[in-house]
CSV table of C-alpha atoms and ligand atoms in Angstrom, one decimal:
chain,number,residue,atom,x,y,z
A,1,MET,CA,131.4,-55.3,-86.7
A,2,ILE,CA,132.9,-58.5,-87.2
A,3,VAL,CA,131.5,-60.4,-90.2
A,4,ASP,CA,133.2,-63.0,-92.4
A,5,ARG,CA,133.6,-63.8,-96.0
A,6,GLN,CA,130.7,-65.2,-96.3
A,7,GLY,CA,128.7,-61.8,-95.2
A,8,ARG,CA,127.7,-63.9,-91.8
A,9,ARG,CA,127.7,-61.7,-88.3
A,10,PHE,CA,126.5,-62.9,-85.0
A,11,ARG,CA,122.9,-61.0,-84.3
A,12,ASN,CA,121.4,-63.7,-82.1
A,13,LEU,CA,122.2,-65.2,-79.2
A,14,ARG,CA,121.4,-68.0,-77.5
A,15,ILE,CA,122.1,-68.3,-73.6
A,16,SER,CA,122.0,-71.7,-72.1
A,17,LEU,CA,121.0,-70.5,-67.9
A,18,THR,CA,122.1,-73.7,-66.9
A,19,ALA,CA,122.9,-77.3,-67.8
A,20,ALA,CA,120.4,-78.8,-65.7
A,21,CYS,CA,117.6,-80.5,-67.2
A,22,ASN,CA,114.8,-82.4,-65.5
A,23,TYR,CA,114.2,-84.6,-68.7
A,24,ALA,CA,117.0,-86.6,-70.3
A,25,CYS,CA,115.7,-87.1,-73.1
A,26,THR,CA,116.5,-90.3,-75.3
A,27,TYR,CA,118.5,-88.2,-78.6
A,28,CYS,CA,119.8,-85.0,-75.8
A,29,VAL,CA,121.5,-86.9,-73.9
A,30,PRO,CA,122.9,-90.6,-73.8
A,31,ASN,CA,122.8,-92.1,-70.2
A,32,GLY,CA,119.0,-90.7,-68.3
A,33,LYS,CA,121.2,-88.9,-65.8
A,34,ARG,CA,119.5,-85.4,-65.1
A,35,LEU,CA,119.6,-82.3,-63.1
A,36,VAL,CA,123.2,-82.1,-63.2
A,37,ALA,CA,123.9,-77.8,-63.1
A,38,ALA,CA,127.5,-77.8,-63.6
A,39,GLN,CA,129.7,-76.6,-60.7
A,40,ASP,CA,131.3,-73.6,-62.4
A,41,GLU,CA,128.1,-71.9,-63.9
A,42,LEU,CA,127.7,-68.0,-64.1
A,43,SER,CA,126.1,-66.1,-62.3
A,44,ALA,CA,123.0,-64.5,-63.2
A,45,GLU,CA,125.0,-60.9,-62.6
A,46,ALA,CA,127.8,-62.3,-65.0
A,47,MET,CA,125.4,-63.9,-67.6
A,48,VAL,CA,123.5,-60.4,-68.0
A,49,ARG,CA,126.8,-58.1,-68.0
A,50,GLY,CA,127.7,-61.4,-70.6
A,51,VAL,CA,124.8,-59.8,-72.8
A,52,ALA,CA,125.5,-56.3,-72.7
A,53,TYR,CA,129.2,-57.3,-73.7
A,54,LEU,CA,127.9,-59.5,-76.7
A,55,ILE,CA,125.5,-56.9,-77.5
A,56,GLU,CA,128.4,-54.0,-77.7
A,57,ALA,CA,130.8,-56.3,-79.4
A,58,ALA,CA,129.1,-58.4,-81.7
A,59,GLY,CA,125.8,-56.9,-82.5
A,60,ILE,CA,123.7,-59.2,-80.5
A,61,GLU,CA,119.6,-57.8,-81.4
A,62,ARG,CA,118.3,-61.4,-80.1
A,63,LEU,CA,118.2,-63.1,-77.3
A,64,ARG,CA,117.2,-66.7,-76.8
A,65,ILE,CA,117.2,-67.9,-73.5
A,66,THR,CA,117.0,-71.9,-73.4
A,67,GLY,CA,119.9,-74.0,-71.1
A,68,GLY,CA,119.5,-77.1,-69.7
A,69,GLU,CA,115.8,-76.4,-68.9
A,70,PRO,CA,115.6,-72.7,-68.1
A,71,LEU,CA,112.6,-72.5,-65.6
A,72,VAL,CA,114.5,-74.8,-62.9
A,73,SER,CA,117.5,-72.7,-62.7
A,74,PRO,CA,117.7,-70.7,-59.5
A,75,LYS,CA,119.0,-67.7,-62.0
A,76,LEU,CA,115.9,-67.6,-64.0
A,77,GLU,CA,114.0,-64.5,-62.2
A,78,LEU,CA,117.5,-62.0,-62.2
A,79,PHE,CA,118.6,-62.8,-64.8
A,80,LEU,CA,114.9,-62.3,-65.9
A,81,ARG,CA,114.7,-58.8,-64.5
A,82,GLN,CA,117.5,-57.4,-65.3
A,83,VAL,CA,118.6,-59.0,-69.1
A,84,SER,CA,115.6,-57.2,-70.1
A,85,GLN,CA,116.5,-54.0,-69.4
A,86,LEU,CA,119.2,-53.7,-72.2
A,87,GLY,CA,117.3,-52.6,-74.9
A,88,LEU,CA,117.2,-56.1,-76.8
A,89,ALA,CA,114.6,-55.8,-79.5
A,90,ASP,CA,113.4,-59.6,-79.0
A,91,ILE,CA,113.7,-61.8,-75.4
A,92,SER,CA,111.9,-64.9,-76.4
A,93,LEU,CA,112.7,-68.4,-74.3
A,94,THR,CA,113.2,-72.3,-74.9
A,95,SER,CA,111.9,-74.6,-72.6
A,96,ASN,CA,110.1,-78.1,-71.9
A,97,GLY,CA,107.3,-76.5,-70.0
A,98,GLN,CA,107.5,-78.5,-67.4
A,99,LEU,CA,107.3,-76.3,-64.7
A,100,LEU,CA,105.5,-73.3,-67.4
A,101,SER,CA,102.2,-73.1,-65.6
A,102,ARG,CA,104.2,-72.2,-62.1
A,103,LYS,CA,106.4,-69.7,-64.1
A,104,LEU,CA,104.3,-67.7,-66.1
A,105,PRO,CA,103.7,-64.7,-63.9
A,106,LEU,CA,107.1,-64.3,-63.5
A,107,LEU,CA,107.6,-64.5,-67.9
A,108,LEU,CA,104.3,-62.6,-67.9
A,109,GLU,CA,105.8,-59.4,-65.4
A,110,CYS,CA,109.2,-59.4,-67.2
A,111,GLY,CA,107.8,-59.0,-70.7
A,112,MET,CA,108.2,-62.3,-72.4
A,113,ARG,CA,105.6,-62.1,-75.2
A,114,ARG,CA,107.1,-65.6,-77.2
A,115,LEU,CA,107.9,-69.1,-76.0
A,116,ASN,CA,109.1,-72.1,-77.6
A,117,ILE,CA,108.1,-75.3,-75.8
A,118,SER,CA,109.8,-78.1,-76.6
A,119,LEU,CA,106.8,-81.1,-77.0
A,120,ASP,CA,107.7,-84.4,-79.0
A,121,THR,CA,104.1,-86.2,-78.4
A,122,LEU,CA,100.9,-86.2,-77.0
A,123,ASP,CA,100.7,-89.7,-75.9
A,124,PRO,CA,101.7,-90.3,-72.1
A,125,GLN,CA,103.7,-93.4,-72.9
A,126,ALA,CA,105.5,-92.6,-75.5
A,127,PHE,CA,106.1,-89.1,-74.0
A,128,ALA,CA,107.7,-90.7,-70.3
A,129,ARG,CA,109.6,-93.4,-72.7
A,130,ILE,CA,111.0,-90.1,-75.1
A,131,ALA,CA,111.6,-87.8,-72.2
A,132,ARG,CA,112.5,-89.6,-69.3
A,133,GLY,CA,111.3,-87.5,-66.9
A,134,GLY,CA,107.9,-85.1,-66.5
A,135,ASP,CA,104.4,-85.5,-67.1
A,136,LEU,CA,102.3,-84.7,-70.2
A,137,ALA,CA,99.5,-83.1,-68.4
A,138,SER,CA,101.6,-80.7,-66.7
A,139,VAL,CA,103.2,-79.7,-69.8
A,140,LEU,CA,99.8,-79.3,-72.2
A,141,HIS,CA,97.7,-78.0,-68.9
A,142,GLY,CA,101.1,-74.8,-68.8
A,143,LEU,CA,100.5,-74.6,-73.0
A,144,GLU,CA,96.5,-73.8,-72.2
A,145,GLU,CA,97.6,-70.7,-69.5
A,146,ALA,CA,100.2,-69.0,-71.7
A,147,ARG,CA,97.8,-69.2,-74.2
A,148,ALA,CA,94.8,-67.4,-72.4
A,149,ALA,CA,97.9,-64.9,-71.7
A,150,GLY,CA,98.5,-64.2,-75.1
A,151,LEU,CA,101.9,-65.5,-75.1
A,152,GLN,CA,103.0,-66.2,-78.2
A,153,VAL,CA,103.4,-70.0,-78.8
A,154,LYS,CA,106.0,-72.2,-81.2
A,155,ILE,CA,106.0,-76.1,-80.7
A,156,ASN,CA,109.2,-77.9,-81.3
A,157,MET,CA,109.2,-81.6,-82.0
A,158,VAL,CA,112.0,-83.8,-82.8
A,159,PRO,CA,110.5,-86.6,-85.0
A,160,LEU,CA,112.5,-89.7,-84.4
A,161,ARG,CA,111.2,-93.1,-86.2
A,162,GLY,CA,109.9,-95.6,-84.5
A,163,HIS,CA,109.5,-93.0,-81.1
A,164,ASN,CA,106.8,-90.5,-82.1
A,165,HIS,CA,106.8,-90.4,-86.3
A,166,GLU,CA,103.0,-91.2,-85.9
A,167,GLN,CA,102.5,-88.0,-83.9
A,168,VAL,CA,103.6,-85.9,-86.6
A,169,LEU,CA,99.6,-85.5,-87.6
A,170,PRO,CA,98.6,-85.4,-84.2
A,171,LEU,CA,100.5,-82.5,-82.8
A,172,LEU,CA,100.2,-80.0,-86.3
A,173,ASP,CA,96.1,-80.2,-85.6
A,174,TYR,CA,96.6,-79.8,-81.5
A,175,CYS,CA,99.0,-77.0,-83.0
A,176,LEU,CA,96.7,-75.6,-85.6
A,177,GLU,CA,93.3,-75.9,-83.1
A,178,ARG,CA,94.8,-73.5,-81.0
A,179,GLY,CA,97.1,-70.9,-83.2
A,180,PHE,CA,100.6,-72.7,-81.7
A,181,GLU,CA,103.0,-72.2,-84.7
A,182,LEU,CA,104.7,-76.4,-84.9
A,183,ARG,CA,108.3,-76.5,-85.6
A,184,PHE,CA,109.5,-79.8,-86.5
A,185,ILE,CA,113.5,-80.6,-85.6
A,186,GLU,CA,115.3,-82.6,-88.2
A,187,LEU,CA,117.5,-84.9,-85.7
A,188,MET,CA,120.9,-83.6,-85.1
A,189,ARG,CA,123.8,-85.5,-85.0
A,190,MET,CA,124.9,-84.5,-81.7
A,191,GLY,CA,126.1,-85.8,-78.6
A,192,HIS,CA,126.1,-89.6,-78.0
A,193,LEU,CA,124.4,-90.0,-82.3
A,194,ALA,CA,127.4,-87.8,-83.3
A,195,ARG,CA,129.5,-91.1,-82.4
A,196,ASP,CA,126.5,-93.9,-83.2
A,197,GLY,CA,126.0,-93.1,-86.9
A,198,ASN,CA,123.5,-96.4,-86.6
A,199,ALA,CA,121.1,-94.9,-83.9
A,200,PHE,CA,121.1,-91.8,-85.9
A,201,GLN,CA,119.9,-93.1,-89.3
A,202,GLN,CA,117.2,-95.6,-87.3
A,203,GLN,CA,115.7,-93.2,-85.9
A,204,PHE,CA,115.8,-90.1,-88.8
A,205,TYR,CA,113.4,-89.0,-89.8
A,206,GLY,CA,113.7,-86.2,-93.0
A,207,MET,CA,112.1,-83.6,-94.1
A,208,ASN,CA,110.2,-85.2,-97.5
A,209,GLU,CA,109.1,-87.9,-95.4
A,210,LEU,CA,107.8,-85.4,-93.2
A,211,LEU,CA,106.4,-83.4,-96.1
A,212,ALA,CA,104.5,-86.3,-97.6
A,213,ARG,CA,103.2,-87.3,-94.8
A,214,ILE,CA,101.3,-83.4,-93.8
A,215,GLY,CA,100.3,-83.4,-97.9
A,216,GLU,CA,98.4,-86.8,-96.8
A,217,ARG,CA,95.6,-84.7,-94.7
A,218,TYR,CA,96.9,-80.6,-95.6
A,219,GLU,CA,97.8,-78.8,-98.1
A,220,PHE,CA,100.1,-76.8,-97.6
A,221,VAL,CA,103.1,-73.7,-99.7
A,222,GLN,CA,106.1,-72.0,-98.4
A,223,ALA,CA,105.5,-68.5,-96.7
A,224,GLU,CA,108.0,-66.6,-95.6
A,225,ALA,CA,110.7,-66.9,-93.4
A,226,PRO,CA,113.3,-64.1,-92.5
A,227,LEU,CA,116.6,-64.2,-94.3
A,228,ASP,CA,119.0,-65.6,-91.2
A,229,ALA,CA,115.7,-67.9,-90.2
A,230,THR,CA,116.7,-71.7,-89.5
A,231,ALA,CA,113.3,-72.7,-89.9
A,232,LEU,CA,111.1,-73.3,-93.4
A,233,ARG,CA,108.1,-72.3,-93.3
A,234,TYR,CA,104.8,-73.1,-94.7
A,235,GLU,CA,101.7,-72.3,-93.9
A,236,ILE,CA,98.3,-74.3,-94.7
A,237,PRO,CA,95.8,-71.5,-96.0
A,238,GLY,CA,93.0,-70.7,-93.6
A,239,GLN,CA,94.3,-72.9,-90.8
A,240,GLY,CA,97.4,-71.9,-89.8
A,241,PHE,CA,101.8,-72.1,-89.7
A,242,PHE,CA,104.3,-74.7,-89.2
A,243,GLY,CA,108.1,-74.5,-89.8
A,244,VAL,CA,111.2,-77.7,-90.4
A,245,ILE,CA,114.3,-76.6,-89.2
A,246,ALA,CA,116.4,-79.5,-91.8
A,247,ASN,CA,119.5,-79.4,-90.2
A,248,GLU,CA,120.1,-82.4,-92.7
A,249,SER,CA,118.0,-82.0,-96.0
A,250,VAL,CA,118.0,-78.3,-96.3
A,251,PRO,CA,120.8,-76.9,-94.4
A,252,PHE,CA,120.9,-73.3,-93.1
A,253,CYS,CA,125.0,-73.0,-92.7
A,254,ARG,CA,125.5,-70.2,-95.0
A,255,THR,CA,123.0,-67.8,-93.2
A,256,CYS,CA,123.7,-68.9,-89.6
A,257,SER,CA,123.8,-65.6,-87.7
A,258,ARG,CA,123.7,-67.5,-83.5
A,259,LEU,CA,126.2,-66.8,-81.3
A,260,ARG,CA,126.2,-69.4,-78.2
A,261,LEU,CA,127.2,-69.2,-74.3
A,262,SER,CA,127.5,-71.8,-72.3
A,263,SER,CA,126.3,-71.8,-68.6
A,264,THR,CA,129.3,-72.5,-68.0
A,265,GLY,CA,131.1,-69.8,-70.0
A,266,TRP,CA,132.4,-70.8,-73.3
A,267,LEU,CA,131.3,-69.2,-76.8
A,268,HIS,CA,130.3,-71.3,-79.2
A,269,GLY,CA,129.8,-69.8,-82.5
A,270,CYS,CA,128.9,-73.2,-84.3
A,271,LEU,CA,127.2,-76.0,-83.3
A,272,SER,CA,129.2,-78.5,-85.4
A,273,SER,CA,132.3,-77.6,-84.1
A,274,SER,CA,134.1,-78.1,-81.4
A,275,ASN,CA,135.9,-75.4,-80.8
A,276,ARG,CA,134.8,-72.8,-77.8
A,277,HIS,CA,136.2,-69.7,-75.9
A,278,TYR,CA,136.7,-69.1,-72.6
A,279,VAL,CA,134.9,-65.3,-71.8
A,280,GLY,CA,133.9,-66.5,-68.2
A,281,ASP,CA,137.1,-64.5,-66.9
A,282,LEU,CA,136.2,-61.6,-69.0
A,283,LEU,CA,133.3,-60.9,-68.0
A,284,ASP,CA,134.1,-59.8,-64.4
A,285,LYS,CA,136.2,-56.9,-65.8
A,286,PRO,CA,135.6,-53.5,-66.9
A,287,ARG,CA,134.3,-52.5,-70.1
A,288,HIS,CA,137.5,-51.2,-71.6
A,289,GLN,CA,139.2,-54.3,-70.4
A,290,ALA,CA,136.3,-56.7,-71.7
A,291,LEU,CA,135.8,-55.7,-74.5
A,292,PRO,CA,139.0,-55.7,-77.2
A,293,ALA,CA,139.7,-59.1,-75.9
A,294,LEU,CA,135.7,-60.6,-76.3
A,295,GLN,CA,136.2,-59.1,-79.8
A,296,ARG,CA,139.4,-61.2,-81.0
A,297,LEU,CA,137.5,-64.5,-79.6
A,298,LEU,CA,134.6,-63.4,-81.2
A,299,VAL,CA,136.7,-63.2,-84.9
A,300,GLN,CA,137.6,-67.1,-83.8
A,301,ALA,CA,134.4,-68.3,-83.1
A,302,LEU,CA,132.7,-66.4,-86.2
A,303,ALA,CA,135.4,-68.4,-88.0
A,304,ASP,CA,134.7,-71.5,-86.6
A,305,LYS,CA,131.2,-71.7,-88.5
A,306,GLN,CA,130.5,-74.2,-91.2
A,307,ASP,CA,130.7,-73.0,-94.6
A,308,ILE,CA,127.8,-74.8,-95.9
A,309,ALA,CA,126.0,-78.0,-93.8
A,310,PHE,CA,126.2,-78.9,-90.3
A,311,SER,CA,128.2,-82.2,-90.0
A,312,GLY,CA,127.3,-82.8,-86.7
A,313,GLY,CA,129.2,-82.4,-82.8
A,314,VAL,CA,130.0,-84.4,-79.9
A,315,THR,CA,129.3,-81.3,-77.7
A,316,VAL,CA,125.5,-82.9,-75.2
A,317,MET,CA,123.1,-80.0,-77.2
A,318,LYS,CA,121.4,-79.4,-73.4
A,319,ILE,CA,125.2,-77.9,-72.5
A,320,ILE,CA,125.2,-75.3,-75.2
A,321,GLY,CA,121.4,-75.1,-75.1
A,322,GLY,CA,119.9,-76.5,-78.6
B,401,LIG,N1,115.2,-78.0,-71.8
B,401,LIG,C1,114.5,-76.8,-73.1
B,401,LIG,C2,113.6,-78.1,-74.2
B,401,LIG,O1,113.8,-78.6,-73.8
B,401,LIG,O2,114.0,-77.1,-75.0
B,401,LIG,C3,115.8,-76.1,-74.1
B,401,LIG,C4,116.9,-77.1,-74.0
B,401,LIG,S1,116.9,-78.1,-75.4
B,401,LIG,C5,118.3,-78.7,-75.5
B,401,LIG,C6,116.5,-77.5,-76.7
B,401,LIG,C7,116.2,-78.0,-78.2
B,401,LIG,O3,117.1,-78.8,-78.4
B,401,LIG,C8,114.6,-78.9,-77.9
B,401,LIG,O4,113.7,-78.7,-78.3
B,401,LIG,C9,115.4,-80.1,-77.9
B,401,LIG,O5,113.7,-80.7,-78.8
B,401,LIG,C10,115.8,-79.9,-79.3
B,401,LIG,N2,117.2,-81.1,-79.0
B,401,LIG,C11,118.0,-81.4,-78.2
B,401,LIG,N3,118.9,-82.6,-79.0
B,401,LIG,C12,118.4,-82.8,-80.2
B,401,LIG,C13,119.2,-83.6,-81.3
B,401,LIG,N4,119.5,-84.5,-80.8
B,401,LIG,N5,118.7,-83.3,-82.8
B,401,LIG,C14,117.7,-82.1,-82.7
B,401,LIG,N6,117.1,-81.7,-81.3
B,401,LIG,C15,117.7,-81.7,-80.3
């Protein structure tokens, strides 16, 4: 097992199935470009081998499938069917929910029990401005179907001052009514926001302000969360839970157990580091050749983790999957 001086190890793998996305959220991509799969993306089979090798080499226990937008990828079905045979403790998926209705039968058939759906606003105009694509009604329809099918749903919202921060309470009401757990993600200095400090500062809406806003309507208490959880969790007694991923306000680097594999075969040990390690070629090799080389790269990737706080990174989120 590879462990660093702070006792951190990789347990959670996030795999970006494709860099292509049917949205172009303003805070994620700078120029409104979307639906671009990288030419050299790994095949579904190579990705499954990657997950299998990382289970052995790094002790990965949990997998989150992300993107880009995983539901637009033609690799989704084969990947899901094969990866669900690897004996992982948990497989979940992060999506913008645009194609949820269409893909739900496949997700259920492959044993998916948990989904994180990104939803920044319930206002159709604001939705169109932020996502620069998609259609709110389809997302909401997909969410109702997922709920009816008994899936456990978390909603991810990035509150942005001046764009959707007035939606904090409407979205919380919406989630509480449906038994969805809302996770507020503080805006991160990623991609263009790492370069443009002004744009970041203007839009950043932090945890203190957020909790004060929620406190105007609800009483809440801090709830328990797993040791390596990135979200602070709160309970609104008798009504439900919500969480805050407070990268800026309460950094969680000391307990981070995440490893990321990009759709083009690069391992990232830390969102905040521009270091990355190419493993695409190893995934075509037999296990006895691939594992020792992979372990050497994992030592380097673990050393890329920040000591205390997330300081930002120039990598665009849609490339490494948030
Ligand atoms: N397309 C999928 C989705 O929309 O959930 C998965 C990929 S998306 C990059 C994953 C998450 O990253 C989304 O919840 C999105 O809101 C979040 N995200 C992207 N850029 C961000 C940023 N600069 N700060 C905080 N969260 C960000």
